[in-house]
mmCIF file of C-alpha atoms in Angstrom:
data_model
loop_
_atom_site.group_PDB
_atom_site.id
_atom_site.type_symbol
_atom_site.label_atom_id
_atom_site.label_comp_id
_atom_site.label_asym_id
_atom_site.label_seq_id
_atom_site.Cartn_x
_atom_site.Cartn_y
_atom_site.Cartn_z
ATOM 1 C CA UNK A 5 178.897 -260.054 -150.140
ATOM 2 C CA UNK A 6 182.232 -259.837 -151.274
ATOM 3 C CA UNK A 7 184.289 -256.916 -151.253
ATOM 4 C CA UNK A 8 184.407 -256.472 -155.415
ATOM 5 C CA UNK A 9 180.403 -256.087 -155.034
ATOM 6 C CA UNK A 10 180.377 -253.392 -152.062
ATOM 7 C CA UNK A 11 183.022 -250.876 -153.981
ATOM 8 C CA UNK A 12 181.166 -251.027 -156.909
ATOM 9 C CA UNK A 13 177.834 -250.223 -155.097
ATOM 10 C CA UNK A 14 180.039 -247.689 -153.223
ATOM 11 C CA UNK A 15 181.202 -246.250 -156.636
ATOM 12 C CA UNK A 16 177.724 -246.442 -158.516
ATOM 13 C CA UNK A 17 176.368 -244.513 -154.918
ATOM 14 C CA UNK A 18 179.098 -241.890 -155.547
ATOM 15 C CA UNK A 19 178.542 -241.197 -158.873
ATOM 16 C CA UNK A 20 174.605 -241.071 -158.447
ATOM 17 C CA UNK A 21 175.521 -238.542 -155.575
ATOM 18 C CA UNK A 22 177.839 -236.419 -157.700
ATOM 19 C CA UNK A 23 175.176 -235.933 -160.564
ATOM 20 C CA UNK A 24 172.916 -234.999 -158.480
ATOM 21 C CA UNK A 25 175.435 -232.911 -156.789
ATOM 22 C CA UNK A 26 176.442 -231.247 -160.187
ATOM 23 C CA UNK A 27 172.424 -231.115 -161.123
ATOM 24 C CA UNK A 28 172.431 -228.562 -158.146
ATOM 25 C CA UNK A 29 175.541 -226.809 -158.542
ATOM 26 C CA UNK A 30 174.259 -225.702 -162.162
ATOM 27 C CA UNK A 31 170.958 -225.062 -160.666
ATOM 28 C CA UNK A 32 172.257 -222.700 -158.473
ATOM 29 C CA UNK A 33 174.681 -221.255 -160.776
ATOM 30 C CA UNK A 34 171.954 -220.548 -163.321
ATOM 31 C CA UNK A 35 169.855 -218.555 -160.335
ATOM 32 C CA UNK A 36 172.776 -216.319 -159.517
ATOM 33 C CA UNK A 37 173.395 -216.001 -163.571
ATOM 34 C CA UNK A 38 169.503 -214.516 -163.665
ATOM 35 C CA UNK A 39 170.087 -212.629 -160.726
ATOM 36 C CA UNK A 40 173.200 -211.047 -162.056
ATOM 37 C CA UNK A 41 171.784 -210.311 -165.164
ATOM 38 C CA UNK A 42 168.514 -208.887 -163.113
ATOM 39 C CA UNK A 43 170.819 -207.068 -161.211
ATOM 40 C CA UNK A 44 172.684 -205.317 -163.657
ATOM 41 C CA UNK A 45 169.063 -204.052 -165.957
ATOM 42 C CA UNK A 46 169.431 -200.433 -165.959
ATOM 43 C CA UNK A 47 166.741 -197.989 -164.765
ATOM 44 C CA UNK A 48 165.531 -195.830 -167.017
ATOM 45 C CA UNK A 49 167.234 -192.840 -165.530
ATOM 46 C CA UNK A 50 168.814 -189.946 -167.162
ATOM 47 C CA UNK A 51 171.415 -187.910 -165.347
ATOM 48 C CA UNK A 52 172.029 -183.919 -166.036
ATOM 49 C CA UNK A 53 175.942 -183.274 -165.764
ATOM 50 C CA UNK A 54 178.208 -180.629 -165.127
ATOM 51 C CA UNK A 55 181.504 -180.533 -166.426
ATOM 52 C CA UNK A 56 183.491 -177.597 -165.055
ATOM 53 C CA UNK A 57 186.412 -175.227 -165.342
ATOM 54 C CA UNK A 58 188.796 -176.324 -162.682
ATOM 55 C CA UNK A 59 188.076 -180.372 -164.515
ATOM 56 C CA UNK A 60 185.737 -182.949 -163.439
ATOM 57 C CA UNK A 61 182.037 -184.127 -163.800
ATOM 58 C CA UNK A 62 179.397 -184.274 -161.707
ATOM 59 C CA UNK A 63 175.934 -186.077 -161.890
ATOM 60 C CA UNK A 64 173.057 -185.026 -160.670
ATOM 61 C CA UNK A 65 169.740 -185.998 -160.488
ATOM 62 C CA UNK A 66 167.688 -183.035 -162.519
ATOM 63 C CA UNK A 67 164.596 -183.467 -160.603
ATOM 64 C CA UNK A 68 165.373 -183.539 -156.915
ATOM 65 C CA UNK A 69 169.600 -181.593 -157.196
ATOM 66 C CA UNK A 70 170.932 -184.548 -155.898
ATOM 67 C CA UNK A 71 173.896 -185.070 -156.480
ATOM 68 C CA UNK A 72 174.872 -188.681 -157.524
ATOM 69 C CA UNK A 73 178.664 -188.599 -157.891
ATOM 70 C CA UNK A 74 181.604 -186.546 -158.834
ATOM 71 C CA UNK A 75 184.837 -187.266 -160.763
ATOM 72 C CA UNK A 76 188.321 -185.783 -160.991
ATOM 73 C CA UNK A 77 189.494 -184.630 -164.924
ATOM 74 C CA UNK A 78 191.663 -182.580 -166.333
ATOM 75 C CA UNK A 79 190.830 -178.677 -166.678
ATOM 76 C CA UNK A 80 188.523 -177.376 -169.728
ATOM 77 C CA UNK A 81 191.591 -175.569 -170.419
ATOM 78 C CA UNK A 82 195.505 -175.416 -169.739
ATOM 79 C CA UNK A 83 197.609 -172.559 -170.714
ATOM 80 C CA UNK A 84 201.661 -171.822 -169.692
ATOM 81 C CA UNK A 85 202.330 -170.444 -165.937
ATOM 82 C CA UNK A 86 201.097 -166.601 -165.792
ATOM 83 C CA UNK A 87 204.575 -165.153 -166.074
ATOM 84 C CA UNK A 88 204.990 -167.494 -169.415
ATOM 85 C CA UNK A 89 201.297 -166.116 -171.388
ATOM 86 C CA UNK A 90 201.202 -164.593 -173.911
ATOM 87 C CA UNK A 91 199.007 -161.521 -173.022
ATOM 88 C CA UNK A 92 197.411 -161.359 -176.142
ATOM 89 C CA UNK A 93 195.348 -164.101 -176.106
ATOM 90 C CA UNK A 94 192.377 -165.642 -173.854
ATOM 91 C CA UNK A 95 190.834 -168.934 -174.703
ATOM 92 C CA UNK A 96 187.283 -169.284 -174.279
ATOM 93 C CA UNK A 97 187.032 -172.684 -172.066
ATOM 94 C CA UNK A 98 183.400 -173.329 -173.439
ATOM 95 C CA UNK A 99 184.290 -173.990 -176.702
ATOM 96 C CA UNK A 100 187.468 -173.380 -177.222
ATOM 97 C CA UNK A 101 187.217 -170.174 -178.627
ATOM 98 C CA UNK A 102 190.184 -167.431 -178.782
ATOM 99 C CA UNK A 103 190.116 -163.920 -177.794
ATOM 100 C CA UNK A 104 192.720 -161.112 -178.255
ATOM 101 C CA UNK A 105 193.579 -157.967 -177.305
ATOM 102 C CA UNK A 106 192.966 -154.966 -179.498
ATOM 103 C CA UNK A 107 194.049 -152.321 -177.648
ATOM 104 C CA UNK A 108 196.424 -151.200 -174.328
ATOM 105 C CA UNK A 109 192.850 -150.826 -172.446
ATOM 106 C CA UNK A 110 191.879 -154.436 -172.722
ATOM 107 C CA UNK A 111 189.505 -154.172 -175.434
ATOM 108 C CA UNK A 112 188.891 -157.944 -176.671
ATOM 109 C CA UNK A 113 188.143 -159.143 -180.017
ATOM 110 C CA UNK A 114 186.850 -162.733 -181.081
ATOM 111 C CA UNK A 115 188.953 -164.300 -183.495
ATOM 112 C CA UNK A 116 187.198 -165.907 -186.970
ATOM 113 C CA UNK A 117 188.376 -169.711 -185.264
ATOM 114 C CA UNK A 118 188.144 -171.707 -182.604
ATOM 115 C CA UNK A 119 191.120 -173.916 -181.079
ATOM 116 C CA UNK A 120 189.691 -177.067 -182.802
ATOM 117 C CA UNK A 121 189.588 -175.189 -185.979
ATOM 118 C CA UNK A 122 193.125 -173.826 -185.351
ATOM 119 C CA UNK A 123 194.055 -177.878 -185.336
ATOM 120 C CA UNK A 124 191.869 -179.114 -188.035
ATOM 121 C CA UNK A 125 193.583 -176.417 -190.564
ATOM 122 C CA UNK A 126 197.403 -176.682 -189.213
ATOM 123 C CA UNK A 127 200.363 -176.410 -189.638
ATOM 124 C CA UNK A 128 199.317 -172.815 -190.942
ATOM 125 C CA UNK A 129 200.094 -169.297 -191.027
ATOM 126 C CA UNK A 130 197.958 -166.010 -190.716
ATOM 127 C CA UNK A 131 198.164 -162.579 -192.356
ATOM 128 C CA UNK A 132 199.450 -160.784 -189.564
ATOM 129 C CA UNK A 133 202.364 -163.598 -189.701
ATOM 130 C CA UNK A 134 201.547 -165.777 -187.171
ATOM 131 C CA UNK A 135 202.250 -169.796 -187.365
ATOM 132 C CA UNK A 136 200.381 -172.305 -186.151
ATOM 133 C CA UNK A 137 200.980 -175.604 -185.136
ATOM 134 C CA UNK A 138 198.153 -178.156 -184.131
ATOM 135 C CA UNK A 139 197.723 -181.606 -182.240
ATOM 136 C CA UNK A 140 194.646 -183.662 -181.456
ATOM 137 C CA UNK A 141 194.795 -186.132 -179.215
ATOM 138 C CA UNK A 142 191.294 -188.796 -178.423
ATOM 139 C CA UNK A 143 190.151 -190.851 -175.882
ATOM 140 C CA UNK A 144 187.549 -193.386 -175.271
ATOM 141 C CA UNK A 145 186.267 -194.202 -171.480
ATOM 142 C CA UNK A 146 183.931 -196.676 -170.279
ATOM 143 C CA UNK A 147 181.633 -195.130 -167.282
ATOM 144 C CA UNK A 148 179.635 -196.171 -165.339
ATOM 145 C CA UNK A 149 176.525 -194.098 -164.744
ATOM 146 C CA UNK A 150 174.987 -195.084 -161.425
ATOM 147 C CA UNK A 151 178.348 -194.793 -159.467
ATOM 148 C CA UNK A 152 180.369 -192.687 -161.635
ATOM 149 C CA UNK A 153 183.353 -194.919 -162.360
ATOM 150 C CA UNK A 154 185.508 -194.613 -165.145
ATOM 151 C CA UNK A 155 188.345 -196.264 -166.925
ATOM 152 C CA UNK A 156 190.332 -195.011 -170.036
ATOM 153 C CA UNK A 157 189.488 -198.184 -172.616
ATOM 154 C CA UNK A 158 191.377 -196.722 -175.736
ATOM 155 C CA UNK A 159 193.956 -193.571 -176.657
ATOM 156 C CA UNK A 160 197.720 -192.617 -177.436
ATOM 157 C CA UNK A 161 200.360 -192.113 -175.403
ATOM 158 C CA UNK A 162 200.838 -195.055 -173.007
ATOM 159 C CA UNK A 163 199.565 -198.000 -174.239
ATOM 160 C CA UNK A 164 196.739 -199.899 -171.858
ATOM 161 C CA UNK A 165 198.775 -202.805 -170.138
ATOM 162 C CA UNK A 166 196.999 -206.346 -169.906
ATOM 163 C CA UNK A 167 196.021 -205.993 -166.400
ATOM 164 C CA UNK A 168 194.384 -202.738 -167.239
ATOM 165 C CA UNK A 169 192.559 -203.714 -169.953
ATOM 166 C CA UNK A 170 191.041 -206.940 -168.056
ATOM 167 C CA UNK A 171 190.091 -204.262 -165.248
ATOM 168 C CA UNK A 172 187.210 -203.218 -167.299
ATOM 169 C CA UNK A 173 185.322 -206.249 -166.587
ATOM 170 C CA UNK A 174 183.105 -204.646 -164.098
ATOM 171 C CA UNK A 175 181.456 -203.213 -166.915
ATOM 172 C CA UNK A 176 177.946 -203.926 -166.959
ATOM 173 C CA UNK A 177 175.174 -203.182 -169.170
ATOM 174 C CA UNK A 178 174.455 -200.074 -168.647
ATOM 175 C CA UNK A 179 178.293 -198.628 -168.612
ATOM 176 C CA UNK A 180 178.471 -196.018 -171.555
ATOM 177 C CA UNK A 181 181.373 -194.589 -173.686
ATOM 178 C CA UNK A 182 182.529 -191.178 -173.492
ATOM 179 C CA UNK A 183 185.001 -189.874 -175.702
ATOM 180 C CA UNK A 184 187.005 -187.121 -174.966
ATOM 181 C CA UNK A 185 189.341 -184.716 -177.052
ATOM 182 C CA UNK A 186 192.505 -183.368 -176.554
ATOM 183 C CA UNK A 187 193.031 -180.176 -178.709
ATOM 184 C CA UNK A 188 196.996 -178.519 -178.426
ATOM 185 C CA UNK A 189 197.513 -175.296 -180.326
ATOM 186 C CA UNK A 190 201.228 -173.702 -180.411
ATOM 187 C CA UNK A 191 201.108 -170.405 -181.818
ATOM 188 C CA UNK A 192 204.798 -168.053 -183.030
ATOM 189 C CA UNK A 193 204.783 -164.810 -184.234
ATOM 190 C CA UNK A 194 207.268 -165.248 -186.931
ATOM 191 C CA UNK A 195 207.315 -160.870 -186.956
ATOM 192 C CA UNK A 196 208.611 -160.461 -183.595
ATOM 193 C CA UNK A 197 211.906 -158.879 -183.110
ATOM 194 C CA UNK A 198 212.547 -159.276 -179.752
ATOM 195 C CA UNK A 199 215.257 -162.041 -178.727
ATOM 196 C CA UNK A 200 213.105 -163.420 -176.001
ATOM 197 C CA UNK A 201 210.090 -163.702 -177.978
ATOM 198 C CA UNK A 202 208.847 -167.447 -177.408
ATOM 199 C CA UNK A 203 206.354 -169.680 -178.827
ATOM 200 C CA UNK A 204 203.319 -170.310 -176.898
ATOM 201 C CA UNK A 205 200.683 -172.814 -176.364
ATOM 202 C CA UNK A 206 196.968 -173.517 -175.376
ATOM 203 C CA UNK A 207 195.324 -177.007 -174.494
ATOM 204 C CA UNK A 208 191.540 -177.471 -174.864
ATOM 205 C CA UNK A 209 189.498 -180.591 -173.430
ATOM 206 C CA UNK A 210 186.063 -181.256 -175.046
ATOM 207 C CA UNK A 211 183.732 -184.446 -174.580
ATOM 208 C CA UNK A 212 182.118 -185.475 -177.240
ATOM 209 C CA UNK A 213 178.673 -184.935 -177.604
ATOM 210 C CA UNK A 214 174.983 -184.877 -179.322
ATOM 211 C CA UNK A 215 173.577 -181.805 -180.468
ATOM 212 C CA UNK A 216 170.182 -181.459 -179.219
ATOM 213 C CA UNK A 217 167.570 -181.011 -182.185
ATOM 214 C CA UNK A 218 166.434 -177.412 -182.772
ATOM 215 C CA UNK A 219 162.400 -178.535 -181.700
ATOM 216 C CA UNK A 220 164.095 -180.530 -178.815
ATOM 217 C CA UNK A 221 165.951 -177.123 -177.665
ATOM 218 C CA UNK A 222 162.783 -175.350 -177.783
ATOM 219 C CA UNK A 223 160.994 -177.994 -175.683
ATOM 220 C CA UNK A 224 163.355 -178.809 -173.571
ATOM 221 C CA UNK A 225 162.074 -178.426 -169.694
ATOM 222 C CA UNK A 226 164.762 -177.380 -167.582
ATOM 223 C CA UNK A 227 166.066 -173.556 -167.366
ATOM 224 C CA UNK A 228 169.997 -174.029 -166.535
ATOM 225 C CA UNK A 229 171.641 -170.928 -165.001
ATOM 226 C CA UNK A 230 174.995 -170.802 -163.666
ATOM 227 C CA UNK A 231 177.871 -168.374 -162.275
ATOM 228 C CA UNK A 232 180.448 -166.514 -164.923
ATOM 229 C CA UNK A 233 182.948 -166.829 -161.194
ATOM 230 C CA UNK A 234 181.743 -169.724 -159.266
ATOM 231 C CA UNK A 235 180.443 -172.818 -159.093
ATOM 232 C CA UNK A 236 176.929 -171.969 -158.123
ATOM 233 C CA UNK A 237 174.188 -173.386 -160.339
ATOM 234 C CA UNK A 238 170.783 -173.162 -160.404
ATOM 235 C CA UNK A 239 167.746 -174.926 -162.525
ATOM 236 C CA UNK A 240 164.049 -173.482 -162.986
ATOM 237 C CA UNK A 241 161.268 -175.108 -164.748
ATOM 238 C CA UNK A 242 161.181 -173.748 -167.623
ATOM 239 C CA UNK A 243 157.774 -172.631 -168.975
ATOM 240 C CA UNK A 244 156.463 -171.266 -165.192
ATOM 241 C CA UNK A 245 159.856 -170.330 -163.574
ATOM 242 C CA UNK A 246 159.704 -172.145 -160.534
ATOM 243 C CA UNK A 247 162.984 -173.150 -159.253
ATOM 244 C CA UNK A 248 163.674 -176.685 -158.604
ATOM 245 C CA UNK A 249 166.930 -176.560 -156.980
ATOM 246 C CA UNK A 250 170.346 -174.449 -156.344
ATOM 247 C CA UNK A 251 173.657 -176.728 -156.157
ATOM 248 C CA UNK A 252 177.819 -175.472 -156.014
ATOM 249 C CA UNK A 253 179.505 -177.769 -158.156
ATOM 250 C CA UNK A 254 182.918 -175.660 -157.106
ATOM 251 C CA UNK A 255 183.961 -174.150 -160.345
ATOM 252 C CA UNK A 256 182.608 -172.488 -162.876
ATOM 253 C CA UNK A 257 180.609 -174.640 -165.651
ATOM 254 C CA UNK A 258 181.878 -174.850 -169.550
ATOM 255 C CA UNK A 259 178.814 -177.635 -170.142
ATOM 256 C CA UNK A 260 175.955 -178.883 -169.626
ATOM 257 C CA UNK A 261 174.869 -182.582 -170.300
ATOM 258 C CA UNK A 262 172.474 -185.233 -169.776
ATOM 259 C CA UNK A 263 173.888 -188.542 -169.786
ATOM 260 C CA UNK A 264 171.857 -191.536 -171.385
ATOM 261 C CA UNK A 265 172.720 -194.749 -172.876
ATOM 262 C CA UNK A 266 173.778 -193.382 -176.268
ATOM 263 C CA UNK A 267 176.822 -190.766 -174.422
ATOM 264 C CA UNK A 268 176.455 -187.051 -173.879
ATOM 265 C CA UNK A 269 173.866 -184.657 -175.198
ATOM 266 C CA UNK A 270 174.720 -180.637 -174.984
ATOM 267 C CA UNK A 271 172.118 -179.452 -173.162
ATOM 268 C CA UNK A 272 171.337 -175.486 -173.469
ATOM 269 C CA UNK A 273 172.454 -173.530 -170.396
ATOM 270 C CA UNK A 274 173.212 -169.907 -169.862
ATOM 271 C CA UNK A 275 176.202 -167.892 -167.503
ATOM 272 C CA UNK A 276 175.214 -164.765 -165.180
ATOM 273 C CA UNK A 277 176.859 -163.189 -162.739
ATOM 274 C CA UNK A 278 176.534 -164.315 -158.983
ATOM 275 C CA UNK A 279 174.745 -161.309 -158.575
ATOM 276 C CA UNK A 280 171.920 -161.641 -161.360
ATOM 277 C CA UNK A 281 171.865 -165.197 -160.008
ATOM 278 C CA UNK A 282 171.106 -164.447 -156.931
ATOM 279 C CA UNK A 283 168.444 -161.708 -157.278
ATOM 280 C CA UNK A 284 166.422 -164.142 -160.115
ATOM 281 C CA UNK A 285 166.309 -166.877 -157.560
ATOM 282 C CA UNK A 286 165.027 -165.101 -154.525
ATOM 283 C CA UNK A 287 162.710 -163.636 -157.278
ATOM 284 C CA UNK A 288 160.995 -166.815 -158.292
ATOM 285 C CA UNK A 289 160.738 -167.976 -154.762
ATOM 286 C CA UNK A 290 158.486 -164.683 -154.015
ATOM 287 C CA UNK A 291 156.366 -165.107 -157.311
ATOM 288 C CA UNK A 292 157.714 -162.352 -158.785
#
């Protein structure tokens, strides 16, 4: 047999070998694609989340109090150093809400507008001559709900670089969007006659979020109550009263969400003092 005849039997071996080779390869490749795409099917799993004073989320599960996981933010609410405030005012950090003092004994009295409003209606000027100046800022993140990562996907200031905005590819399907909202107020009395008189300022952070449905609200199953000073948090069923669970989520709590495939829906919840906390837990573990 000549050598001619034995490479081409050689080469008609090899390609035989390589198809079949290839017929594998894509074999295999279109297992792993199924399991992938089994692996990434989300459960059916709805997570109740805190988001807090001192910034940051956390999961948990609202059956069992476990909690799933926790990430940094910025605070509900940033004001100037103390010596810098303006004594007259005190944002509300659950919805942005503005406070002021009527009187030298700390008498408080809720103005007509909330931050957001304040921003929505700037640049403008009340009766009693103060101007206001506004600034909203938004933010879109992608999150992941069964481990809690997150990555800012869109949103001013410093634009997203190329090898951030390829990082997002970990995204599977059942990451979810959050948007987030930056709210700046900067407030002058233009009456003030003192030279050091200064202008001063208020940031709010607010997710955005679904309202629950009035007839949702009043079915709704859980009984959310949590600390006006700490982080302590506790949730009853609600139509008997039993508790379920008690958690710390380490500062006090501005929201209260559960987290689904379509974002964020507000949740009802309501703020007690440790005390009254306390005493209505060790209640409904005796029955009474």
């Amino acid at each position: 047999m000549s050598w001619g005849r034995i490479y081409g039997l050689l080469l008609l071996l090899a390609v035989q070998l390589a198809a079949g080779t290839e017929d594998a390869l894509e074999g295999a490749a279109s297992r792993q694609r199924n399991e992938d795409c089994t692996a990434v099917v989300p459960a059916e799993e709805t997570l109740l989340v805190f988001s807090t004073l001192g910034g940051g989320l956390t999961a948990i599960d609202p059956m069992t109090g476990e909690t799933r996981w926790s990430i940094a933010d910025e605070p509900a609410i940033r004001v100037p150093s103390l010596s810098e405030m303006n004594p007259h005012y005190l944002p509300d950090p659950r919805d942005g809400s503005l406070y002021t003092i009527r009187n030298p004994e700390g008498g408080l009295k809720k103005l007509p507008y909330t931050i957001p409003q304040l921003v929505a209606s700037a640049p403008c000027r009340s009766s009693d001559g103060i101007l206001y100046s506004g600034k909203k800022s938004d933010d879109w993140f992608l999150i992941d709900p069964k481990t809690g990562r997150r990555e800012k996907v869109l949103g001013f200031g410093a634009p997203l670089d190329g090898d951030k905005a390829e990082s997002i590819g970990w995204a599977t399907s059942r990451a979810v969007y959050l948007g987030r909202t930056q709210y700046t107020v900067m407030m002058y009395d233009s009456q003030a006659t003192g030279r050091n008189s200064k202008p001063w300022n208020v940031t709010f952070f607010d997710y955005t979020s679904h309202t629950m449905a009035p007839e949702l609200t009043k079915d709704y199953e859980f009984l959310h109550l949590t600390s006006s000073s700490s982080g302590l948090t506790a949730t009853f069923e609600q139509k008997k009263g039993i508790p379920l669970w008690q958690k710390d989520v380490a500062s006090p709590v501005v929201a209260v969400f559960l987290l689904g495939s379509e974002g964020l829906l507000s949740v009802p919840f309501q703020t007690v003092s440790d005390e009254v906390l306390q005493e209505i837990n060790e209640r409904a573990q005796d029955g009474n």
